[in-house]
CSV table of C-alpha atoms and ligand atoms in Angstrom, one decimal:
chain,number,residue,atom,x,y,z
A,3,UNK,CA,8.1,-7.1,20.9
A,4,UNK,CA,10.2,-4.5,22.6
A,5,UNK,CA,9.1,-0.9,21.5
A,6,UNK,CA,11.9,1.2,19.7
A,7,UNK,CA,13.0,4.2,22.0
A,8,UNK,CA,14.0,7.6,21.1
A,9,UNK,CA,16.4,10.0,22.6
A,10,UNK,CA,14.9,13.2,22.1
A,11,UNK,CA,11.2,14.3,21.2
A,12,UNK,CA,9.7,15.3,17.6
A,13,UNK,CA,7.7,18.4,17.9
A,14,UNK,CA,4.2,16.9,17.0
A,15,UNK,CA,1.7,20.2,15.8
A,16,UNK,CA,-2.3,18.5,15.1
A,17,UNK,CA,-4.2,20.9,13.2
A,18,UNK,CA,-7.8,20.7,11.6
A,19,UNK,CA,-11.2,18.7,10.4
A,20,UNK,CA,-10.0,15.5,8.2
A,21,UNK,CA,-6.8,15.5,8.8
A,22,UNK,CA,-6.8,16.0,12.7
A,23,UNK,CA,-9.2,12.3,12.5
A,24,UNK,CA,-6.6,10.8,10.4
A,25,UNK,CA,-3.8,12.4,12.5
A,26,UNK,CA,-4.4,10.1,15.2
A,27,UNK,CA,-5.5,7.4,13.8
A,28,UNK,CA,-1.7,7.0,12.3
A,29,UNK,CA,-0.3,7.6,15.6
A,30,UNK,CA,-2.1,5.4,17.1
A,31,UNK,CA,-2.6,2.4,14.8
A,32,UNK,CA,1.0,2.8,13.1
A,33,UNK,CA,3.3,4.2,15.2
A,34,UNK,CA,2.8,3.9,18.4
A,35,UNK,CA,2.5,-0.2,18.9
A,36,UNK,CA,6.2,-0.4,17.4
A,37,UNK,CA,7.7,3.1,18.6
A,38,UNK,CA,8.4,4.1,22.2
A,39,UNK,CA,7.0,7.3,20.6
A,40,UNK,CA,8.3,10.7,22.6
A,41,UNK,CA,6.7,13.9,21.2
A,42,UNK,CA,6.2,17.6,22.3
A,43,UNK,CA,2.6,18.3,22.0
A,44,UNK,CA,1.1,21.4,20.5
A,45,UNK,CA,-2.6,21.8,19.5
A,46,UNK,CA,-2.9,24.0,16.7
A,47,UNK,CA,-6.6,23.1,16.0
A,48,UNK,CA,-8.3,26.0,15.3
A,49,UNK,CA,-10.3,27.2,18.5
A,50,UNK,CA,-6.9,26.9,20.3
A,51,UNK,CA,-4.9,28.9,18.3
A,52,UNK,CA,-8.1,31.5,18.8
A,53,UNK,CA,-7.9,30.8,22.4
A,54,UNK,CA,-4.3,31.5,23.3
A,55,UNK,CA,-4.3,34.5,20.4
A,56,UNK,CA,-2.0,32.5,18.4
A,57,UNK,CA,0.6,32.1,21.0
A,58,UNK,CA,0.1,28.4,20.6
A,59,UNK,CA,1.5,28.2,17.1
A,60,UNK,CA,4.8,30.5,18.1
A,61,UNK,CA,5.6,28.1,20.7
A,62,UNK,CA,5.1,25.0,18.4
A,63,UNK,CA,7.5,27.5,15.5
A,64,UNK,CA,10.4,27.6,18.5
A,65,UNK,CA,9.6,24.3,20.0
A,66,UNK,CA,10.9,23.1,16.1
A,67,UNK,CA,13.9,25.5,16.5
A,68,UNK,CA,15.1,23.7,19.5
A,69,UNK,CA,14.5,20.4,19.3
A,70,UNK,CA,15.1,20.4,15.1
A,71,UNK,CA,12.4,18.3,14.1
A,72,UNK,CA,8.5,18.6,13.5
A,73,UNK,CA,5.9,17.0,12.0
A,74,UNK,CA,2.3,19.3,11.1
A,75,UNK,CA,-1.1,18.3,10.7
A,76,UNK,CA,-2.8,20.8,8.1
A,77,UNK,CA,-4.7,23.4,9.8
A,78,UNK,CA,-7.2,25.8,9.0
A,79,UNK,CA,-6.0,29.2,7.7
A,80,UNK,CA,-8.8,31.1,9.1
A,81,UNK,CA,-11.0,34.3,6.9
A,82,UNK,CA,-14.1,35.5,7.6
A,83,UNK,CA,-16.2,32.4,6.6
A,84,UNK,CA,-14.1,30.1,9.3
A,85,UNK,CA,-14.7,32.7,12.1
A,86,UNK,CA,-18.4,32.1,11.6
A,87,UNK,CA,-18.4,28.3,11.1
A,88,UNK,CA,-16.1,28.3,14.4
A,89,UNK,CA,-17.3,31.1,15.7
A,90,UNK,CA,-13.2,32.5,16.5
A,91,UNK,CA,-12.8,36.1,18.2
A,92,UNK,CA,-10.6,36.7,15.6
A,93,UNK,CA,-9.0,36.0,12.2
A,94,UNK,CA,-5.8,34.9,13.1
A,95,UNK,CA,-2.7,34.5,10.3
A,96,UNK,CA,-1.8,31.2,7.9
A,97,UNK,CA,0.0,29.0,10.5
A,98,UNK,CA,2.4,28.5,8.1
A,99,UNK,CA,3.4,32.0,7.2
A,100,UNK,CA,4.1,31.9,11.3
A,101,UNK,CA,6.1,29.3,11.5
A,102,UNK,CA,7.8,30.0,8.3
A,103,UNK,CA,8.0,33.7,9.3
A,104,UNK,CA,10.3,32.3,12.8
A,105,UNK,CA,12.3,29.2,11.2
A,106,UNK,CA,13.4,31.4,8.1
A,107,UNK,CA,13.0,27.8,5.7
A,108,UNK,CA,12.9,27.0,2.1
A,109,UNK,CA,9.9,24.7,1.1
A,110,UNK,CA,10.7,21.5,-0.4
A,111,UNK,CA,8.0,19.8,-2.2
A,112,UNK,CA,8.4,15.9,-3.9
A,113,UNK,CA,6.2,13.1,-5.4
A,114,UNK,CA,6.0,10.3,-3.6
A,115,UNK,CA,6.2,7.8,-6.6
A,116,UNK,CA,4.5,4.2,-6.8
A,117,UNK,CA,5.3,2.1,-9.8
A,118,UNK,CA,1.5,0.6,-9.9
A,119,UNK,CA,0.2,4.3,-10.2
A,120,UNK,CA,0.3,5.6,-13.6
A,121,UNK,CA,1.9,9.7,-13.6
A,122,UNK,CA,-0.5,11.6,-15.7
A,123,UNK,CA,2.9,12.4,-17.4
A,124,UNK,CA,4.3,9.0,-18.2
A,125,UNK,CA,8.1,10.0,-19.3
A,126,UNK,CA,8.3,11.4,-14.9
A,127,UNK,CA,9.8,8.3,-14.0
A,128,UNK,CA,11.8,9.8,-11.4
A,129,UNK,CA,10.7,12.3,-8.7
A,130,UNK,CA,11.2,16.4,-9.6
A,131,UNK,CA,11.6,18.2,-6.0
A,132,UNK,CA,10.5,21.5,-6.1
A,133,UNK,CA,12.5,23.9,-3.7
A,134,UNK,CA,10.4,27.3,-3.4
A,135,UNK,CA,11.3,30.6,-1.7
A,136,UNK,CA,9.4,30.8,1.2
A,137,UNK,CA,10.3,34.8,1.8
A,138,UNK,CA,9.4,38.1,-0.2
A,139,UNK,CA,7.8,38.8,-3.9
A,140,UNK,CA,4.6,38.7,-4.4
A,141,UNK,CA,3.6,38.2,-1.0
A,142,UNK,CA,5.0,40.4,0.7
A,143,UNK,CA,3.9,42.9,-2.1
A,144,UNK,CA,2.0,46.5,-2.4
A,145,UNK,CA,-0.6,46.6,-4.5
A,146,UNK,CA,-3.3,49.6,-5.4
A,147,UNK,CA,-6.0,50.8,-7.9
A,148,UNK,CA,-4.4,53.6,-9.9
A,149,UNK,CA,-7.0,56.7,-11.6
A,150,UNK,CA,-6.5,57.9,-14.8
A,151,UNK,CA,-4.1,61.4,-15.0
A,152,UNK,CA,-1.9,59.6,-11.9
A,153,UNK,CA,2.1,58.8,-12.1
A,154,UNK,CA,3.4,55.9,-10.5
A,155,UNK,CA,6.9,56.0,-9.5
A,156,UNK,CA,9.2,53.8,-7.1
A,157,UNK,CA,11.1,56.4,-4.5
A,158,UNK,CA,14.1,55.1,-3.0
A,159,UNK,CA,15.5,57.3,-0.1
A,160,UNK,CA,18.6,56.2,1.2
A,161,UNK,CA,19.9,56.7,4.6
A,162,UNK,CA,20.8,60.2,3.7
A,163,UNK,CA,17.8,61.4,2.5
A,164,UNK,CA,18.8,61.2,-1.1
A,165,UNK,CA,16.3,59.6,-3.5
A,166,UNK,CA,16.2,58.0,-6.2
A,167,UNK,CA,13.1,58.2,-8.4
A,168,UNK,CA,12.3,56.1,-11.4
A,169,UNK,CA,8.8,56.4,-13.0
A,170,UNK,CA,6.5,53.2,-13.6
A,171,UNK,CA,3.8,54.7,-15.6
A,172,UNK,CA,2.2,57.8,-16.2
A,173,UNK,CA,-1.8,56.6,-16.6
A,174,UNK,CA,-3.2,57.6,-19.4
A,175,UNK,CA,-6.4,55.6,-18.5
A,176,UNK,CA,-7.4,53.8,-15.1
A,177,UNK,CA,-5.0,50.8,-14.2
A,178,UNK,CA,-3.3,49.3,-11.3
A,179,UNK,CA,0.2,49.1,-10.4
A,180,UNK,CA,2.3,47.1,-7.7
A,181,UNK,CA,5.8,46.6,-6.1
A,182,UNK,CA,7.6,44.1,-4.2
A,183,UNK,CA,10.9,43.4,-2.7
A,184,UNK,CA,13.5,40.6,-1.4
A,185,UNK,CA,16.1,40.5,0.9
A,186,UNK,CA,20.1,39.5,-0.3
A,187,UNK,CA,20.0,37.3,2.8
A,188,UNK,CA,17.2,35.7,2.4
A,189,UNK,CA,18.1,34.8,-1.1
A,190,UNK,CA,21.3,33.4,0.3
A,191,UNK,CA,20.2,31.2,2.8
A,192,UNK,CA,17.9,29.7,0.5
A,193,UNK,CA,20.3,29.4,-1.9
A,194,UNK,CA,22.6,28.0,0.4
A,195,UNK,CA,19.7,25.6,1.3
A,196,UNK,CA,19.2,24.7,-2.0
A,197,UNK,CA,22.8,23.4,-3.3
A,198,UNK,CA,23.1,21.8,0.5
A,199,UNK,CA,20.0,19.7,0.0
A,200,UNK,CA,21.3,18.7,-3.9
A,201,UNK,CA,24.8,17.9,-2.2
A,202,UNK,CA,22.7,15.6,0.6
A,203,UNK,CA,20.4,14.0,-2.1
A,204,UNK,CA,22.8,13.7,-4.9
A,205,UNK,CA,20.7,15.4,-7.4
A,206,UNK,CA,21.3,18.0,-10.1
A,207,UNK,CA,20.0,21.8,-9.5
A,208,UNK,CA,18.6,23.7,-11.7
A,209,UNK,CA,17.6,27.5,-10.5
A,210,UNK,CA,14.7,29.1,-12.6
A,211,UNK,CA,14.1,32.8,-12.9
A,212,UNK,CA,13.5,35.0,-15.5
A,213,UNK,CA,16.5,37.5,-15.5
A,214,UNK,CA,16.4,38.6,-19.7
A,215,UNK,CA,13.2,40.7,-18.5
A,216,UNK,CA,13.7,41.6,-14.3
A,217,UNK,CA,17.0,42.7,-15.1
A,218,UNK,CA,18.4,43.8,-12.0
A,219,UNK,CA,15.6,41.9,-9.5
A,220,UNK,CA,16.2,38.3,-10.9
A,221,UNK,CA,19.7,38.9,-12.4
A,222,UNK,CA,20.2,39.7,-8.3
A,223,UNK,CA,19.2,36.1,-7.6
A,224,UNK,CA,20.9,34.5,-10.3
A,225,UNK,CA,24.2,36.3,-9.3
A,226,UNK,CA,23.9,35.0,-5.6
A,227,UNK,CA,23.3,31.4,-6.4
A,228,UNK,CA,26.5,31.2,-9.1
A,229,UNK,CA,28.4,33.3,-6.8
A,230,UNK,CA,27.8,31.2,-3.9
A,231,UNK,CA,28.4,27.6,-6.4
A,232,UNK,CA,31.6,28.9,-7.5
A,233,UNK,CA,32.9,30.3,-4.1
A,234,UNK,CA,31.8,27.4,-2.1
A,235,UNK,CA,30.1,23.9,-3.6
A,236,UNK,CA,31.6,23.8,-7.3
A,237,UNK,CA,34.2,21.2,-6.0
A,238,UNK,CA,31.7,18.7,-4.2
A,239,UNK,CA,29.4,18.9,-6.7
A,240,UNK,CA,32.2,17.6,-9.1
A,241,UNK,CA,33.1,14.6,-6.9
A,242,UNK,CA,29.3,13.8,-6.8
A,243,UNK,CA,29.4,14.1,-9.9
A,244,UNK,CA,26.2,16.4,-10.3
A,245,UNK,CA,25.0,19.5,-11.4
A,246,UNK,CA,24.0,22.8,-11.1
A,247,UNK,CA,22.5,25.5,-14.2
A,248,UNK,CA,20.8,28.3,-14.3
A,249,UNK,CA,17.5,28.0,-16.8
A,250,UNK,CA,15.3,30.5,-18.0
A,251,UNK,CA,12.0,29.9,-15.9
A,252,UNK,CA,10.2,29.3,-19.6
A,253,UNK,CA,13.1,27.2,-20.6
A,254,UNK,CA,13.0,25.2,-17.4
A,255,UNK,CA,9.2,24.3,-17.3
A,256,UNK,CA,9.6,22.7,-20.9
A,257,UNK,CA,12.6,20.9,-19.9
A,258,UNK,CA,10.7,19.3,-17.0
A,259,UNK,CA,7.8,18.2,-19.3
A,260,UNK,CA,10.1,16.6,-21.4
A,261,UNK,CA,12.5,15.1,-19.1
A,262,UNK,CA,12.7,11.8,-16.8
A,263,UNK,CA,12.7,13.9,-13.6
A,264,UNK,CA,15.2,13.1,-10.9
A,265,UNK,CA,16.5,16.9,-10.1
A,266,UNK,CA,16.2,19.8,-7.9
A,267,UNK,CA,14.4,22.7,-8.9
A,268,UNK,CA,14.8,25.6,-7.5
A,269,UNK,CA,11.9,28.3,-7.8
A,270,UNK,CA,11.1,31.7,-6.8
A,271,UNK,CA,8.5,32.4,-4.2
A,272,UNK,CA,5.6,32.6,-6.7
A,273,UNK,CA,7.2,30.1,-8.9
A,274,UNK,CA,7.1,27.5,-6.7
A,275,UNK,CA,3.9,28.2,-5.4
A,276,UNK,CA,2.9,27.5,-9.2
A,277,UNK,CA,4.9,25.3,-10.0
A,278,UNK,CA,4.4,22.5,-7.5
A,279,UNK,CA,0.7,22.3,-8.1
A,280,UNK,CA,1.6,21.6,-11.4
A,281,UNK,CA,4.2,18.7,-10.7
A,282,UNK,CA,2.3,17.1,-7.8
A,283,UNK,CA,-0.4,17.1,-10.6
A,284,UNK,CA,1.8,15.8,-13.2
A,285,UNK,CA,2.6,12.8,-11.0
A,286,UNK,CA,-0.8,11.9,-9.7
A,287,UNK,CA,-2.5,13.9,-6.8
A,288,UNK,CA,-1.7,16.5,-4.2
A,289,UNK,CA,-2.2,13.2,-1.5
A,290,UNK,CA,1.0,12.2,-3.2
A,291,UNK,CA,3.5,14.3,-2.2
A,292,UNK,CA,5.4,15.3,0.6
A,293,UNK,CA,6.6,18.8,2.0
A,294,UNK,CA,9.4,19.8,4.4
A,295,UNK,CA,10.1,23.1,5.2
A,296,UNK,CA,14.1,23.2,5.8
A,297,UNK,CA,15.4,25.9,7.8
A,298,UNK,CA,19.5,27.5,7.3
A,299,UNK,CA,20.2,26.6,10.8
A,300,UNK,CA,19.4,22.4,10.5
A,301,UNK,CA,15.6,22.4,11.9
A,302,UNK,CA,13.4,20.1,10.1
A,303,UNK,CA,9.5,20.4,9.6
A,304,UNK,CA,7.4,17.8,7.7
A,305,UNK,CA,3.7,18.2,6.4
A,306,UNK,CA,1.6,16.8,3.8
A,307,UNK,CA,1.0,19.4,1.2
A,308,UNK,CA,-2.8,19.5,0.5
A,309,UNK,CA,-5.4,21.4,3.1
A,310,UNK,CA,-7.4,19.9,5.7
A,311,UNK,CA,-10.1,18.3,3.5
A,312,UNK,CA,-12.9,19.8,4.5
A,313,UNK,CA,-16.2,18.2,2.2
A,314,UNK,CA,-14.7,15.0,3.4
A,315,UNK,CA,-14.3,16.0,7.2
A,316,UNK,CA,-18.2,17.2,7.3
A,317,UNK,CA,-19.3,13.7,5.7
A,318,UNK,CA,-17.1,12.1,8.5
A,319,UNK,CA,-19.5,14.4,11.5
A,320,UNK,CA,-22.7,12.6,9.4
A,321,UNK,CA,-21.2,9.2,10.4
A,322,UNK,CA,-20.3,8.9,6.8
A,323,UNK,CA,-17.5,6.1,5.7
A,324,UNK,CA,-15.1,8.7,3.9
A,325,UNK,CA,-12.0,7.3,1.6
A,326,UNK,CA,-9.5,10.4,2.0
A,327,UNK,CA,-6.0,9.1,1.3
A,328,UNK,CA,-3.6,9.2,4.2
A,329,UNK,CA,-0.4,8.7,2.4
A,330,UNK,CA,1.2,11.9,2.4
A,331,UNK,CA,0.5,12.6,6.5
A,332,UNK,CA,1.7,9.3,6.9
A,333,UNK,CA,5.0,10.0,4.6
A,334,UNK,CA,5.2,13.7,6.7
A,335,UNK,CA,5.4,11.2,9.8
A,336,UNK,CA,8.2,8.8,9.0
A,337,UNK,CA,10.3,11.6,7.3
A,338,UNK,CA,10.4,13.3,10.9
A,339,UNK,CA,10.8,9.9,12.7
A,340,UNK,CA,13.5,9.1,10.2
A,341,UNK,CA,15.3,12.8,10.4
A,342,UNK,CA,14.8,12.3,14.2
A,343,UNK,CA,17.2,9.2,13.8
A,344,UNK,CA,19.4,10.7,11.6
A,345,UNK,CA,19.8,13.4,13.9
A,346,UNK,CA,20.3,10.9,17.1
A,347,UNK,CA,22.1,8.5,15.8
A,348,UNK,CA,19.6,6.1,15.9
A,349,UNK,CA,19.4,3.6,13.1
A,350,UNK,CA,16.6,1.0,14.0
A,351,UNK,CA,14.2,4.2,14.1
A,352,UNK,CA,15.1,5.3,10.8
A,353,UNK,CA,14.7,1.4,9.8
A,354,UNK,CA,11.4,1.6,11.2
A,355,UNK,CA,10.5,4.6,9.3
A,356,UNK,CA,11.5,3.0,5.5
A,357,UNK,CA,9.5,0.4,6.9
A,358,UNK,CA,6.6,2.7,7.4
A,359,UNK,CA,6.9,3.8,3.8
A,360,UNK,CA,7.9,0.3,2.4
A,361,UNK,CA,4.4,-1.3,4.2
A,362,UNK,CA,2.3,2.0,2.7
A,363,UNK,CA,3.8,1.5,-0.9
A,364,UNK,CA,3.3,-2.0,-0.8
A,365,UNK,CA,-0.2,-1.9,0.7
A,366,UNK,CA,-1.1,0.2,-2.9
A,367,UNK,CA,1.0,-2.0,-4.9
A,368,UNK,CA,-1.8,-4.7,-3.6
A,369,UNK,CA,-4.6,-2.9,-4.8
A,370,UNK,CA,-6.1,-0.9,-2.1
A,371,UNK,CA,-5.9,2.6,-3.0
A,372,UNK,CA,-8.2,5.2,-1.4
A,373,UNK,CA,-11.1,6.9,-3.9
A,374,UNK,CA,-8.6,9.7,-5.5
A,375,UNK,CA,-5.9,7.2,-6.9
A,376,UNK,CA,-8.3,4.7,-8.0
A,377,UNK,CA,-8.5,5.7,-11.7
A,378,UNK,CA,-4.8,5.9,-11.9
A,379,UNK,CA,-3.7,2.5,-10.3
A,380,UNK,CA,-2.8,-0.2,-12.8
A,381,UNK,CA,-3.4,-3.3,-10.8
A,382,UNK,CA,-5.5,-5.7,-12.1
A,383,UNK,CA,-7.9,-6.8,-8.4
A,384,UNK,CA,-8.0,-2.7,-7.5
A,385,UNK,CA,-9.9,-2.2,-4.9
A,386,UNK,CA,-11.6,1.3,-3.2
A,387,UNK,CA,-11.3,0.9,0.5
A,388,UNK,CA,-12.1,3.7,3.0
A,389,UNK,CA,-8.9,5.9,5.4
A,390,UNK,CA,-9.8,3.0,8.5
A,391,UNK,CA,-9.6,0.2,6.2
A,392,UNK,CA,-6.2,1.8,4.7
A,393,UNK,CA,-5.1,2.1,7.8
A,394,UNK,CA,-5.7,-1.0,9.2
A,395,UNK,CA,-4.1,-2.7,5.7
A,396,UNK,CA,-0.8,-0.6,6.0
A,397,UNK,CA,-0.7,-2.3,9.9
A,398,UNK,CA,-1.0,-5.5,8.5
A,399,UNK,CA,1.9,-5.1,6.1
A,400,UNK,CA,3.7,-3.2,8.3
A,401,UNK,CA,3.2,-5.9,11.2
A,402,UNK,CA,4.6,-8.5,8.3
A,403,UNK,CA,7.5,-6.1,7.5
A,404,UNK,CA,8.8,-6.1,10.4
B,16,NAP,P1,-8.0,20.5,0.5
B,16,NAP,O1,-7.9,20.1,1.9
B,16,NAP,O2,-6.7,20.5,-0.2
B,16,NAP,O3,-9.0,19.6,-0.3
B,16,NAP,C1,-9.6,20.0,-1.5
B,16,NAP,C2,-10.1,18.8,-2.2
B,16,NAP,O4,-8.9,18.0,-2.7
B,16,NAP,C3,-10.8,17.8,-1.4
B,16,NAP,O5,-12.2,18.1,-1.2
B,16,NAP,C4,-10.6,16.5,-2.1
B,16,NAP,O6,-11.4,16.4,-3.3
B,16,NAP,C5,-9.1,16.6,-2.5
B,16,NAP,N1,-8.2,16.1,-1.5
B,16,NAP,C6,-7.2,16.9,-0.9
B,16,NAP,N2,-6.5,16.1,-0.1
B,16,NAP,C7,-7.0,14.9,-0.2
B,16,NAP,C8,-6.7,13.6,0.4
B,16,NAP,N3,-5.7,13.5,1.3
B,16,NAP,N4,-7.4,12.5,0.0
B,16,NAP,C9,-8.3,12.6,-0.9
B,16,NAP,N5,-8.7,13.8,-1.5
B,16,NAP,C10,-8.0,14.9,-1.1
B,16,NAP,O7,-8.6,21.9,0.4
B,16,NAP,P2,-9.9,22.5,1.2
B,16,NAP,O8,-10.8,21.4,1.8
B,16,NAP,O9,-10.5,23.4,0.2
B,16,NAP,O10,-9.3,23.4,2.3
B,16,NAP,C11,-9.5,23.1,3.6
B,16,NAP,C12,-8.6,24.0,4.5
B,16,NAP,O11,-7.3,23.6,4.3
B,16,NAP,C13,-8.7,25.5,4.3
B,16,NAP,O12,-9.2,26.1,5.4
B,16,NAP,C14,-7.2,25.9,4.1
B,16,NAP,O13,-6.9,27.1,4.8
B,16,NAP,C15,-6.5,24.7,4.6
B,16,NAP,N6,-5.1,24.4,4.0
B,16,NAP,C16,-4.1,24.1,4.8
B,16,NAP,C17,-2.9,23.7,4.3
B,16,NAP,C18,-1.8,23.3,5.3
B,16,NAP,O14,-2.0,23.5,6.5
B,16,NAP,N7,-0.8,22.7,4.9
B,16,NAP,C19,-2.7,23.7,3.0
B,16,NAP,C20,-3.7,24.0,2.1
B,16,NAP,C21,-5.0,24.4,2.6
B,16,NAP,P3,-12.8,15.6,-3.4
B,16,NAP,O15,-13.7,16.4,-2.4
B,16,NAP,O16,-13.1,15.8,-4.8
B,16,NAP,O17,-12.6,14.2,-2.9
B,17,MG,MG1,-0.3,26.7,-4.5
């Protein structure tokens, strides 16, 4: 069989423990015996990035930015418990505040959905994609203890030293007080992200915040968004013949649980962080769902969303058989070999890529499901196989598929 070649390289980023084991073991046993496969290599485990101070994983952030298209492994956001178990010089920042930090993106986070695993909420028969705000808010915030007897109060000093003062509290008793900000461009591009990915995925958007109580805060974000539909995507969405609304964040989380899924939801920074826990959850298991971060100028990076399973990665170093499920780094791999066609023009890769995904979906659909989705499959033979034997079963399928 002649390999399928590619034009230009994905940005290929390994990372940490389970995942890193499973990282190749995809490469190796599902991609590379049918794909010509051309990446640029960047080692993000967690020695290196200690070793080149982190320089390693603001290459990978730019190697993205030029050649649009990235897949990561999970990695290790290192504290002071990892610098000891890895003995690192230093505690270096989340990798994915970095690369986040340099592409600018918006997160978007969606179930992969199987019809022989049961959603823990059965009326989600179609997939919710969360879109989160990757910039600002809480987490960017200032925070502090406050004593008894203290005034808080925001100062805002413009740029000729005239301020503004409004008063948060005067303490009575001890408390605690904090602030945050966000940035009108920042909301715009993801804004602008948002309705471009609803447009590309012809899917209703709805934008959640809570602007009856952060008056001028969310009001600011709500503004942008219906500003930016009427000015500029009002008429395609009309000849799609979708939607967009702005929901009260409340309003919108009980009009998920109730509804069939199938839309775009558009969260705040914290929101979102929240929020798709909660839907990943709602459909089945963190191992389930993929993650892409989009970025306003057209780079692409794909990830699975859970960590770098760590209890399973030290059973793995006992020579212990471990059943970790690799569906969603194997999803994070064929949606950057399928962007990377898109991108190129190159159909029989994006082919191979659905393929990819058929061959996993069917290889469930069978019966073998890893240990985590064993309680929710509904076939009759189930069957709880280890990652190798997963592996292997997807090859087979895909080998069939194709
Ligand atoms: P984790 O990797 O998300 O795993 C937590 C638990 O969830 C596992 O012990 C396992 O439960 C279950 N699980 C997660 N993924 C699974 C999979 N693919 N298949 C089967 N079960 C799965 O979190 P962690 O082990 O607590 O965190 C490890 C490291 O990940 C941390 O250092 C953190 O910084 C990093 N992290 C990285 C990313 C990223 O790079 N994208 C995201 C989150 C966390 P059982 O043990 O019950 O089987
Ligand atoms: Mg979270």
């Amino acid at each position: 069989m002649n390999k399928i070649q590619m034009q230009n390289p994905i940005v290929d980023i390994d990372g940490d423990e389970m995942t890193r084991v499973i990282w190749s073991l995809i490469k190796d046993k599902l991609i590379i015996p049918f794909v010509d496969l051309k990446t640029e290599y960047y080692d993000l485990h967690v020695k290196n990035r200690d070793n080149t101070n982190d320089k390693v994983t603001i290459e990978a952030a730019e190697a993205i930015r030029k050649y649009k298209v990235g897949v990561k492994c999970a990695t290790i956001t290192s504290n002071k418990a990892r610098q000891e178990e890895y003995n690192l010089k230093q505690i270096t920042r989340s990798p994915n505040g970095t690369i986040r930090k340099i592409l600018d993106g918006t997160v978007f986070r969606k179930p992969i959905m199987i019809s022989t695993i049961k959603p823990i909420i059965p009326t989600w028969t179609k997939p919710i994609t969360i879109a989160r705000h990757s910039y600002g808010d809480l987490y960017l915030s200032t925070n502090a203890l406050v004593k008894a007897g203290s005034k808080a109060e925001i100062v805002i000093t413009d740029q000729n030293n005239v301020e503004t003062r409004m008063t948060i509290n005067d303490f009575k008793e001890d408390g605690i007080v904090q602030s945050y900000f966000n940035l009108d461009t920042s909301i715009y591009k993801f804004a602008d992200t948002c309705f471009k990915t609803a447009i590309e995925e012809k899917m209703d958007l709805i934008f959640s915040a809570k602007d009856t109580v952060a008056k001028e805060y969310d009001t600011r974000f709500k503004d942008i968004f219906e500003n930016l539909y009427e000015e500029r995507y009002k008429s395609e969405f009309e000849k799609l013949g979708i939607k967009f609304s702005y929901t009260l964040i409340d309003d919108a989380v009980s009009k998920a649980i109730k509804s069939n899924g199938g839309f775009l939801w558009a969260c705040k920074n914290y929101d979102g962080d929240v929020m798709s826990d909660m839907v990943a959850t709602g459909y089945g298991s963190l191992a389930l769902m993929t993650s892409v971060l989009v970025s306003p100028d057209g780079a692409y990076e794909y990830e699975a969303a859970h960590g770098t399973v760590r209890a399973h990665y030290y059973k793995h170093l006992k020579g212990e058989e471990t059943s970790t499920n690799p569906i969603a780094i194997i999803f994070a791999w064929s949606g950057a070999l399928a962007k990377r066609g898109e991108i190129d023009n190159n159909k029989e890769l994006i082919d191979f890529a659905h393929l990819l995904e058929k061959s996993t979906i069917d290889t469930i659909n069978c019966g073998f499901v890893t240990k985590d989705l064993y309680n929710m499959s509904t076939v009759n033979n189930k069957k709880i196989v280890n990652t190798n034997t997963m592996i292997d079963e997807i090859f087979r399928k895909l080998e069939n598929n194709i």
